mmCIF file of N, CA and C and ligand atoms in Angstrom:
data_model
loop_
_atom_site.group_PDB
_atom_site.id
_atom_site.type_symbol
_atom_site.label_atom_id
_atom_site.label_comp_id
_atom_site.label_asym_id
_atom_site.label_seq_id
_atom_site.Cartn_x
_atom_site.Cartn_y
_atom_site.Cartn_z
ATOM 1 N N UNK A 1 -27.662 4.053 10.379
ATOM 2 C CA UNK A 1 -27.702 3.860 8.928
ATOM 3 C C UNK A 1 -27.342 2.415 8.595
ATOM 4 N N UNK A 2 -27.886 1.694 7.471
ATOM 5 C CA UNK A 2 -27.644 0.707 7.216
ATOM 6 C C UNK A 2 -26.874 0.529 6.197
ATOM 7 N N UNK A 3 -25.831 0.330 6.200
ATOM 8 C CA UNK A 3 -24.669 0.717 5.239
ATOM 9 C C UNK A 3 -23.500 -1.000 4.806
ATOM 10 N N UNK A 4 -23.779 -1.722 4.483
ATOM 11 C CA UNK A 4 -23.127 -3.021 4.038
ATOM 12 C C UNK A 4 -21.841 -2.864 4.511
ATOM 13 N N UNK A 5 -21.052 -2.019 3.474
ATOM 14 C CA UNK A 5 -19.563 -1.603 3.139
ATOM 15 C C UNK A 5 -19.588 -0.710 4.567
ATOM 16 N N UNK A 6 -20.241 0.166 5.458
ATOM 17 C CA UNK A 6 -19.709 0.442 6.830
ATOM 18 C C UNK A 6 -19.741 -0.794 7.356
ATOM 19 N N UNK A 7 -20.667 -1.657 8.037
ATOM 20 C CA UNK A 7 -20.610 -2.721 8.514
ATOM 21 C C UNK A 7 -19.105 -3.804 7.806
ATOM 22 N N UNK A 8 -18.691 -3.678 7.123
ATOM 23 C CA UNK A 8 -17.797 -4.452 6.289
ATOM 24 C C UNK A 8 -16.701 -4.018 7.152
ATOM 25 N N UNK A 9 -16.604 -2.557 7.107
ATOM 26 C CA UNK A 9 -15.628 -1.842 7.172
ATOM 27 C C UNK A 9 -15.164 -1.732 8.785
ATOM 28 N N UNK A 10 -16.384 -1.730 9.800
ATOM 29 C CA UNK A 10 -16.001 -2.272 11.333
ATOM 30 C C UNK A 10 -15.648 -3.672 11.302
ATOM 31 N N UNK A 11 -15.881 -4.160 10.614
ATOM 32 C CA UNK A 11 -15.498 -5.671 10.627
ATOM 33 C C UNK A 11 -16.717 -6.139 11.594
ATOM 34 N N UNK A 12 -18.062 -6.233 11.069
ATOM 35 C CA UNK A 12 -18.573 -6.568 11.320
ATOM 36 C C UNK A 12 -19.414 -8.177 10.765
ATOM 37 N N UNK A 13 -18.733 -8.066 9.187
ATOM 38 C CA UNK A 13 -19.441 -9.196 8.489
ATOM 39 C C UNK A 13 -18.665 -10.332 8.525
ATOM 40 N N UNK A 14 -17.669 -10.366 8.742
ATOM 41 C CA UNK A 14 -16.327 -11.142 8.773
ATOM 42 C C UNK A 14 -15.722 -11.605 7.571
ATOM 43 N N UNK A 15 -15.916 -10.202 6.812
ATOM 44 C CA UNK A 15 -15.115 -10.326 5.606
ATOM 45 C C UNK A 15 -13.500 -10.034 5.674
ATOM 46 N N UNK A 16 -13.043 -10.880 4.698
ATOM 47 C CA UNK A 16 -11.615 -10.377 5.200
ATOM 48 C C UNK A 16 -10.875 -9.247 4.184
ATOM 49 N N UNK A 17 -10.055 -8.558 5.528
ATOM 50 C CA UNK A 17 -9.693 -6.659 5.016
ATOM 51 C C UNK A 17 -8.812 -7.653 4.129
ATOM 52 N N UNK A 18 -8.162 -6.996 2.560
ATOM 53 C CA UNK A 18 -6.846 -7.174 2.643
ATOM 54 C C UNK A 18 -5.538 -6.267 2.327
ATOM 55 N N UNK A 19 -6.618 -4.922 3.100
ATOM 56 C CA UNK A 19 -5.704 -3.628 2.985
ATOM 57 C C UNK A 19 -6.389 -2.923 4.280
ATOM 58 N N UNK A 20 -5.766 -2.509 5.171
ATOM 59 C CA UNK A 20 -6.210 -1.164 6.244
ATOM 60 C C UNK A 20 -5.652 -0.150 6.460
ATOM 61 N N UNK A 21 -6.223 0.726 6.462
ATOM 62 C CA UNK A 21 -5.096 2.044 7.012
ATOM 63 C C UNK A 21 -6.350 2.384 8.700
ATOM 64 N N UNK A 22 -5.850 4.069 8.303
ATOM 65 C CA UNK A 22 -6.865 4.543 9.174
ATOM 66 C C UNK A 22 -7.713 5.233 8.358
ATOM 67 N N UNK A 23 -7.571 5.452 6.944
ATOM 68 C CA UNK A 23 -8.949 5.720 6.756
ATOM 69 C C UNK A 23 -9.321 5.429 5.293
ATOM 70 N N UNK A 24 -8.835 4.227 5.233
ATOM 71 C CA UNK A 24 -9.116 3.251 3.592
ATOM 72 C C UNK A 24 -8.988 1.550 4.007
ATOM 73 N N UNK A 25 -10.422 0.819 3.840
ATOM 74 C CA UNK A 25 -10.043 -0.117 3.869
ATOM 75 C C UNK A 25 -10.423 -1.185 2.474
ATOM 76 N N UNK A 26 -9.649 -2.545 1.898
ATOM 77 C CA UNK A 26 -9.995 -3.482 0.826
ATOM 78 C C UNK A 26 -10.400 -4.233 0.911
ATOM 79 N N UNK A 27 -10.822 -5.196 0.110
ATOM 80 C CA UNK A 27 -11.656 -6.541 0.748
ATOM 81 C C UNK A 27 -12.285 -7.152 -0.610
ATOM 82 N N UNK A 28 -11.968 -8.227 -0.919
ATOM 83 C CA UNK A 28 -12.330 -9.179 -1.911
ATOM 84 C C UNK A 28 -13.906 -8.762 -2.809
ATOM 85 N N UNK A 29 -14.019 -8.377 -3.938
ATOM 86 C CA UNK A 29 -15.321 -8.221 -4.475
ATOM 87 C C UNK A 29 -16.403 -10.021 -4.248
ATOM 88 N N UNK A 30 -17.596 -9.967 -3.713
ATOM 89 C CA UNK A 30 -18.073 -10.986 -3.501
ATOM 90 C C UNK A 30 -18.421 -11.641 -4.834
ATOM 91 N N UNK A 31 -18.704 -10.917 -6.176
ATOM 92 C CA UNK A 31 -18.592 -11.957 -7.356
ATOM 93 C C UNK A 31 -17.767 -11.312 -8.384
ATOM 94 N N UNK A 32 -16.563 -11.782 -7.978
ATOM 95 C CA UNK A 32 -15.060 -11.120 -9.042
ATOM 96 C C UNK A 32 -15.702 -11.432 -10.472
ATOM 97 N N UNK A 33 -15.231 -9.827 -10.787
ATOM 98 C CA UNK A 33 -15.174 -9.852 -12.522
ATOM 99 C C UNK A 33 -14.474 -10.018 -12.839
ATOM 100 N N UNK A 34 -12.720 -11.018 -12.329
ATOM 101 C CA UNK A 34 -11.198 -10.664 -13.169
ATOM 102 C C UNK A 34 -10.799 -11.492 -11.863
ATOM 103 N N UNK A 35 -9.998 -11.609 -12.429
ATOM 104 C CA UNK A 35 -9.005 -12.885 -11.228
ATOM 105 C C UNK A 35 -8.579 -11.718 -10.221
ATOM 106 N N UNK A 36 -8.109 -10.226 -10.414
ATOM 107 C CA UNK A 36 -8.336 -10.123 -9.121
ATOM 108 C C UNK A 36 -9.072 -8.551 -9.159
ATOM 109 N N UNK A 37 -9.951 -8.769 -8.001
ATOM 110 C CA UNK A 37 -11.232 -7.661 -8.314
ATOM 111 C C UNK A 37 -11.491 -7.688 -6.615
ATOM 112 N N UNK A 38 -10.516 -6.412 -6.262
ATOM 113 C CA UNK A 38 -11.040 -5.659 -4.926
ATOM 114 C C UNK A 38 -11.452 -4.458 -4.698
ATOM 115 N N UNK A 39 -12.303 -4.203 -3.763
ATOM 116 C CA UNK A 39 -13.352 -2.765 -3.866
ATOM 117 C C UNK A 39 -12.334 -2.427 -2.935
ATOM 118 N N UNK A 40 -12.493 -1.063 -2.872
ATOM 119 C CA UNK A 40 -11.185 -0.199 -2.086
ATOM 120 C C UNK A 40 -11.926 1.439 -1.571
ATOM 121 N N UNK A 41 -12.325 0.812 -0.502
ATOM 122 C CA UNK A 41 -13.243 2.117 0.194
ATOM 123 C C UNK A 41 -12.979 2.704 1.473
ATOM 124 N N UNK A 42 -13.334 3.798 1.418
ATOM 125 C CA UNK A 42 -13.259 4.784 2.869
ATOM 126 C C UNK A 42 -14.013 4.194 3.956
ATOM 127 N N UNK A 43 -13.196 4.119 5.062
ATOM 128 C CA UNK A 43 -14.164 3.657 6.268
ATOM 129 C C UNK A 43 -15.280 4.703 6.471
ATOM 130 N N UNK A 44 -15.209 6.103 6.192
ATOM 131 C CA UNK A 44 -15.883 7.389 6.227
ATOM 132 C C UNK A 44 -17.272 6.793 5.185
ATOM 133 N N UNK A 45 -18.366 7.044 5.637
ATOM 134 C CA UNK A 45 -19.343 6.611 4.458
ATOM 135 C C UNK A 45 -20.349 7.969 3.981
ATOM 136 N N UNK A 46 -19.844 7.732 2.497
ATOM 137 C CA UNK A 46 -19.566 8.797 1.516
ATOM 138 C C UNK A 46 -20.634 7.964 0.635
ATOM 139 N N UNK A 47 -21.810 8.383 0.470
ATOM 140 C CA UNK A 47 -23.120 7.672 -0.975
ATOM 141 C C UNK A 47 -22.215 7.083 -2.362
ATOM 142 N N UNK A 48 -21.593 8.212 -2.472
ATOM 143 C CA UNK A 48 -21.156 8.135 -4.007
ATOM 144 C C UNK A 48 -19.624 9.440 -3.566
ATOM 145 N N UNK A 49 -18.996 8.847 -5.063
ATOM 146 C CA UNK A 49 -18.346 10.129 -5.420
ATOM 147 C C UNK A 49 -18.742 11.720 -5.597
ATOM 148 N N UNK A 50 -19.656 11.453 -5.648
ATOM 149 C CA UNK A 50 -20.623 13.101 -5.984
ATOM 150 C C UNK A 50 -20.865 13.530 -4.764
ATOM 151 N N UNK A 51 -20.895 12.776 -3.589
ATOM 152 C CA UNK A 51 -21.212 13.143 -1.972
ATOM 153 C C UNK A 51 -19.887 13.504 -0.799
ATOM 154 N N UNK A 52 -18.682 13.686 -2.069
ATOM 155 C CA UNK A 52 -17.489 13.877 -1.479
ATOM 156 C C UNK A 52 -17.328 15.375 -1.372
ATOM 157 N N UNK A 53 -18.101 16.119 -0.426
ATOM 158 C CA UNK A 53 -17.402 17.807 -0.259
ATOM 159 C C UNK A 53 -16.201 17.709 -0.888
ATOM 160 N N UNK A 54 -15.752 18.693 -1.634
ATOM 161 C CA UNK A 54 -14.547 19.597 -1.641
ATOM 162 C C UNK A 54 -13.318 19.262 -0.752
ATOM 163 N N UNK A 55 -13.589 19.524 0.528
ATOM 164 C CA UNK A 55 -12.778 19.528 1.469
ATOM 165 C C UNK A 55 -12.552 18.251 2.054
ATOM 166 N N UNK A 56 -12.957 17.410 1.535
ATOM 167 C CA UNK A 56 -12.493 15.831 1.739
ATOM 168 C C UNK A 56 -12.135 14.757 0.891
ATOM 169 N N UNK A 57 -11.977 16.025 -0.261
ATOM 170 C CA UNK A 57 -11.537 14.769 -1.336
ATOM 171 C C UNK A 57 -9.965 14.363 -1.395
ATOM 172 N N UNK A 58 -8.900 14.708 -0.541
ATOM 173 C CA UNK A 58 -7.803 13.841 -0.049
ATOM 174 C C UNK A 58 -8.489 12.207 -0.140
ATOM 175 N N UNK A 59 -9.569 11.982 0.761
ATOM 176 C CA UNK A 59 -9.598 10.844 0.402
ATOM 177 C C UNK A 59 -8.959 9.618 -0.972
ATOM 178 N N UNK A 60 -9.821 10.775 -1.893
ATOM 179 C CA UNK A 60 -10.235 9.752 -3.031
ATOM 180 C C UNK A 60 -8.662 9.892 -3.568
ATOM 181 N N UNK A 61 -7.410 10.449 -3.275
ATOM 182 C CA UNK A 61 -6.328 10.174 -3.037
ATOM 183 C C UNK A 61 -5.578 8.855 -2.544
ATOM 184 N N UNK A 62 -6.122 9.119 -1.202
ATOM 185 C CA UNK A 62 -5.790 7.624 -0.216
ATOM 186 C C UNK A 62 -6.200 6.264 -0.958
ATOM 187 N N UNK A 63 -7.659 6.606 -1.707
ATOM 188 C CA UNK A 63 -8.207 5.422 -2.344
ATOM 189 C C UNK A 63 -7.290 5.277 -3.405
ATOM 190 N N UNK A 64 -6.671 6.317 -4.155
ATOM 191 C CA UNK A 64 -5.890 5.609 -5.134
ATOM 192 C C UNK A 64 -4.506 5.408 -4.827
ATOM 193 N N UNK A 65 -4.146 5.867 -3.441
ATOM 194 C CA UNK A 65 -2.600 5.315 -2.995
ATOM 195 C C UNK A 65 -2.971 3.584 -2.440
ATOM 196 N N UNK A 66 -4.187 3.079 -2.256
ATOM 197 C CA UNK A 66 -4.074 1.933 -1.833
ATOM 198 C C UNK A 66 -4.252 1.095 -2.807
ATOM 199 N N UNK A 67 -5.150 1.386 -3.783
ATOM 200 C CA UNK A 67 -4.898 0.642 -4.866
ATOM 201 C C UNK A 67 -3.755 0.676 -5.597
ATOM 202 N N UNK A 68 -2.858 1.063 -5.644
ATOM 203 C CA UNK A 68 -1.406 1.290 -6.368
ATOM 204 C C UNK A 68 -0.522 0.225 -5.477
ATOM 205 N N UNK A 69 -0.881 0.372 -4.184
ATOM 206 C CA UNK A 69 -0.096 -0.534 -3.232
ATOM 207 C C UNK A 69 -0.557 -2.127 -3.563
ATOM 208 N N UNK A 70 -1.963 -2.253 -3.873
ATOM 209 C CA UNK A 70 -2.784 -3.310 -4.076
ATOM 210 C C UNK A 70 -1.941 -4.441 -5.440
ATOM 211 N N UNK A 71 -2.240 -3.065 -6.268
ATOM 212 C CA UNK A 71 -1.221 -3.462 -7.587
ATOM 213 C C UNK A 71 -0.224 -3.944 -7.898
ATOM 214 N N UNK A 72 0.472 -3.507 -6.939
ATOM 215 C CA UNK A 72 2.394 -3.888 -6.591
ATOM 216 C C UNK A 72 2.088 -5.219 -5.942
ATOM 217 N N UNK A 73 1.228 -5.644 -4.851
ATOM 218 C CA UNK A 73 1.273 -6.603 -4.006
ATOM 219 C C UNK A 73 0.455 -7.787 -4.966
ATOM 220 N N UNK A 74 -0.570 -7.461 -5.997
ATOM 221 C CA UNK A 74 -0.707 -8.485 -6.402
ATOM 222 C C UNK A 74 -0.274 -8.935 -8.165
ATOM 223 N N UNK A 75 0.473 -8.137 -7.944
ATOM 224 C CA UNK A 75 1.702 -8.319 -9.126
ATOM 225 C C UNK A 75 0.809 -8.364 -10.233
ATOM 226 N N UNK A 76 -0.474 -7.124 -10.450
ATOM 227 C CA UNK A 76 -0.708 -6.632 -11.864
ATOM 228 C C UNK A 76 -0.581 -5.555 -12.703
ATOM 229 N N UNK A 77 0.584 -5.047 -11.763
ATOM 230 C CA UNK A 77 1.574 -4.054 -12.721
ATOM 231 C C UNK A 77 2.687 -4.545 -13.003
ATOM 232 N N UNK A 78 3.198 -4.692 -13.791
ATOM 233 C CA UNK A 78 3.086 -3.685 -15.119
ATOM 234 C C UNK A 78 2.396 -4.209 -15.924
ATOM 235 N N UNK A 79 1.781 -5.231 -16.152
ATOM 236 C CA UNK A 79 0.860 -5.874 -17.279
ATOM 237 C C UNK A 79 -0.405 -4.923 -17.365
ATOM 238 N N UNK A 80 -0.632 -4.355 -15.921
ATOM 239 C CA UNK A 80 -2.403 -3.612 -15.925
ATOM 240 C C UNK A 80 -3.504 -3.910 -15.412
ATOM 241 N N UNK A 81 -4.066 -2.863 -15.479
ATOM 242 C CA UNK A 81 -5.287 -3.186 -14.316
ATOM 243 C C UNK A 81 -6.226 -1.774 -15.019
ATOM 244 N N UNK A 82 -7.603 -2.121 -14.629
ATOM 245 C CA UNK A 82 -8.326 -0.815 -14.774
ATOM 246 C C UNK A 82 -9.186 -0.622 -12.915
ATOM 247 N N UNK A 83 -9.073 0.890 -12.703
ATOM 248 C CA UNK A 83 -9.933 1.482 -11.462
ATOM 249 C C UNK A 83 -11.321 1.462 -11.937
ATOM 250 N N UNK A 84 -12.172 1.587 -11.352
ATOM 251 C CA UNK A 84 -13.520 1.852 -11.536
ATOM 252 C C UNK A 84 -14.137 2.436 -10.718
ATOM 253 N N UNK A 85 -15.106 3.856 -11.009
ATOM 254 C CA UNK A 85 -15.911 4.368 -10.030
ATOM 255 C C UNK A 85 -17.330 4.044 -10.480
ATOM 256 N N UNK A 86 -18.295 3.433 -9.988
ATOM 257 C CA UNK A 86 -19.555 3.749 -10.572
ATOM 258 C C UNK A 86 -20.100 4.806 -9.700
ATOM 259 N N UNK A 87 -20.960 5.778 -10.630
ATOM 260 C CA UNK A 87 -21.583 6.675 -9.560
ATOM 261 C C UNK A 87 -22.692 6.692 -9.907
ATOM 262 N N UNK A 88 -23.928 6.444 -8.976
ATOM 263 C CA UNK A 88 -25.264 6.627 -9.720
ATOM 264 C C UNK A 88 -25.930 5.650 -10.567
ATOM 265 N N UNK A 89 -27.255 5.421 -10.938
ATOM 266 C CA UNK A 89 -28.169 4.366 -11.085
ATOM 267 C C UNK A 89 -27.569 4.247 -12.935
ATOM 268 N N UNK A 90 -27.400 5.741 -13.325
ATOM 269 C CA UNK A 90 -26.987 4.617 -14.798
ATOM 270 C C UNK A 90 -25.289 4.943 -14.557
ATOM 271 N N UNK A 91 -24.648 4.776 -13.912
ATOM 272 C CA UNK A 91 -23.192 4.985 -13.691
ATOM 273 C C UNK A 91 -23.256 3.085 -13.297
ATOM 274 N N UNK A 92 -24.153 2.913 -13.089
ATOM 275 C CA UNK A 92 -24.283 1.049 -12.739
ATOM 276 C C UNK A 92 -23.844 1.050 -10.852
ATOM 277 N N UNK A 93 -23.887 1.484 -10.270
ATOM 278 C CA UNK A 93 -23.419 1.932 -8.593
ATOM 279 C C UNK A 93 -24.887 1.256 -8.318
ATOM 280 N N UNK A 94 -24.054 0.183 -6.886
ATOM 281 C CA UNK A 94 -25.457 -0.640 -6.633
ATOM 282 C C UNK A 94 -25.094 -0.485 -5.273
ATOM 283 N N UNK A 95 -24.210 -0.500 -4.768
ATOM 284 C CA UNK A 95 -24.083 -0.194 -3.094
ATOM 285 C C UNK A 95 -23.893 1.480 -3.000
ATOM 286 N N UNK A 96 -24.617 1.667 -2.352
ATOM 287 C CA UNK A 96 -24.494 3.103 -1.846
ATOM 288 C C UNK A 96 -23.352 3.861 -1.219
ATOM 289 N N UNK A 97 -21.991 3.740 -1.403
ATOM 290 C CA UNK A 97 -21.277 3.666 -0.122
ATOM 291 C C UNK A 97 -19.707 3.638 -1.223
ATOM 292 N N UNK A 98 -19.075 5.054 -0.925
ATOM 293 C CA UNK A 98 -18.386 5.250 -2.124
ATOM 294 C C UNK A 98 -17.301 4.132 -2.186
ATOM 295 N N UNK A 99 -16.669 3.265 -3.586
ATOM 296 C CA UNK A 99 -15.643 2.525 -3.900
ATOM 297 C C UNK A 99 -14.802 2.302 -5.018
ATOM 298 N N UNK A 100 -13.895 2.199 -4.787
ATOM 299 C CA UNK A 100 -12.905 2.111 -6.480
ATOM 300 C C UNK A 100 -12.830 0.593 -6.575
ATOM 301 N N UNK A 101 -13.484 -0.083 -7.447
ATOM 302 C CA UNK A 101 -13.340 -1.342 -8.050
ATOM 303 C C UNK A 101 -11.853 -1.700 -8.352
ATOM 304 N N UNK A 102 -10.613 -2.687 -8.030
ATOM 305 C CA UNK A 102 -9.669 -2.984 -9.058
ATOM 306 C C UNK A 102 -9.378 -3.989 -9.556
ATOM 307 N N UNK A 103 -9.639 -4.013 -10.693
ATOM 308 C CA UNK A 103 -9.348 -5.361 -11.703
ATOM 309 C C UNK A 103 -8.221 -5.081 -12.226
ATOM 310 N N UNK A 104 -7.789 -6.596 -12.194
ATOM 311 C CA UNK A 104 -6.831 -7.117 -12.986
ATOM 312 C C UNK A 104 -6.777 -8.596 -13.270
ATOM 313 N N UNK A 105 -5.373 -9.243 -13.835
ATOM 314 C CA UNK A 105 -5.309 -10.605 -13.938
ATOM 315 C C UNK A 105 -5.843 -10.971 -15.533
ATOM 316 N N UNK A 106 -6.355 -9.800 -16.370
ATOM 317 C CA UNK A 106 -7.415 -10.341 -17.732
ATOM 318 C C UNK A 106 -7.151 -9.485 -18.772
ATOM 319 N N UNK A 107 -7.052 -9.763 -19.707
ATOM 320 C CA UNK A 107 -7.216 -8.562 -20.764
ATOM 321 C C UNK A 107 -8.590 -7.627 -20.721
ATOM 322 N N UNK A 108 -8.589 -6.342 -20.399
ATOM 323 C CA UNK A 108 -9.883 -5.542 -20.521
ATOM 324 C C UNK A 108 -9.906 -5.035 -21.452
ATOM 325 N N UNK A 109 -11.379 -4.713 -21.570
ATOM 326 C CA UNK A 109 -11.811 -4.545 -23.331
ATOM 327 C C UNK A 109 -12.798 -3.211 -23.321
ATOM 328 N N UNK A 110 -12.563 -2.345 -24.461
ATOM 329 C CA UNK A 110 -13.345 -1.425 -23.933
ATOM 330 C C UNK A 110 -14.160 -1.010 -25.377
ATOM 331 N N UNK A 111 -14.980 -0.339 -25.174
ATOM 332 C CA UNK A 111 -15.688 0.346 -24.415
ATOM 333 C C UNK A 111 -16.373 -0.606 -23.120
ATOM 334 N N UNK A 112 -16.805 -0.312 -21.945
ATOM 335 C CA UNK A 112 -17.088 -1.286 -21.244
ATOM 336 C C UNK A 112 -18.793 -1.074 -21.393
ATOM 337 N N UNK A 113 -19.373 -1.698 -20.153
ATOM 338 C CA UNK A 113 -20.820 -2.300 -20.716
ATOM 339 C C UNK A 113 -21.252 -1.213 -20.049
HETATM 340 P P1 LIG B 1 -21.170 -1.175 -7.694
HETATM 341 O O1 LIG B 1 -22.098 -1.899 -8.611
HETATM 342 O O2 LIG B 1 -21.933 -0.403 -6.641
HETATM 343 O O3 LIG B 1 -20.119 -0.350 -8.373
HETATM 344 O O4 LIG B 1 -20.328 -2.301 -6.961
HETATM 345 C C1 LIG B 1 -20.758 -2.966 -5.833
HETATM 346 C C2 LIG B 1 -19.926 -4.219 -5.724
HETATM 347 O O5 LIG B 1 -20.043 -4.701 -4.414
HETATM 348 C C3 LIG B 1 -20.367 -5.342 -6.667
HETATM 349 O O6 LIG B 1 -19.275 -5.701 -7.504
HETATM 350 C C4 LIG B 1 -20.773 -6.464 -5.714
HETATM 351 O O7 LIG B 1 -20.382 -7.732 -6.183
HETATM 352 C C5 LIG B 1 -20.048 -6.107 -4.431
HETATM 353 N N1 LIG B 1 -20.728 -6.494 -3.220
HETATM 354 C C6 LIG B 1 -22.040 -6.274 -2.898
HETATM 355 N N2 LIG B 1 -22.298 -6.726 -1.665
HETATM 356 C C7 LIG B 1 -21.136 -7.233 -1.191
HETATM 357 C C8 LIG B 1 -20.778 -7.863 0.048
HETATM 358 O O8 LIG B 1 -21.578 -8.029 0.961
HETATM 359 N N3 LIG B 1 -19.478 -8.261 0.170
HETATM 360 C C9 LIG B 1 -18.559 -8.068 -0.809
HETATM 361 N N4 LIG B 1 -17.307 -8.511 -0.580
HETATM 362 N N5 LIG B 1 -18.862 -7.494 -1.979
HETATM 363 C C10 LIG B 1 -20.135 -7.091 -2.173
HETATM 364 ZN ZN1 LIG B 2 -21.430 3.122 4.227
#
């Protein structure tokens, strides 16, 4: 399978992690929307959120225990931050390959686009 974010995720592109576990890794968004904007994905490659069985959604747990850790480490809590899932062609989801967006660093404004 040709999968970006798997290849990312063996460390194959030589992007740099700046979160790993064993089964969540982070890594710099390539055109930040917010001073700081990291995608935060399962090494497991999952299409979308909608392709997460039942029985594996612990994950999307892990994904939000690393972004919380992310948060603390880049000191945009308590000021704030928003998660993001896109799922799907009008959900705006352009990589196939499930991820929680996290911004911070900006005032966010909503409704978003
Ligand atoms: P989506 O639109 O699917 O929710 O988000 C995909 C995100 O992946 C976009 O914000 C895009 O900038 C980012 N992205 C796409 N390709 C790469 C890549 O090769 N490296 C990195 N670091 N980010 C990427
Ligand atoms: Zn993948």
């Amino acid at each position: 399978m040709d999968c970006i974010f798997c290849a990312i995720a063996r460390g194959e592109m030589g992007t740099q992690l700046v979160f790993e576990n064993e089964h969540v890794v982070a890594f710099e968004d390539l055109h930040p929307q917010a001073p700081t904007h990291i995608l935060v994905i399962p090494r497991r490659h999952y299409a979308s959120l909608q392709d997460v069985p039942p029985e594996d959604l612990s994950i999307v747990q892990e994904l939000a225990a690393a972004a919380q850790e992310l948060a603390r480490e880049r000191r945009i809590w308590p000021s704030g931050y928003r998660l993001v899932v896109n799922a799907g062609s009008e959900g705006g989801q352009t990589v196939s390959h499930l991820h929680l967006h996290l911004l911070g660093g900006r005032q966010m404004v909503w409704p978003p686009g």
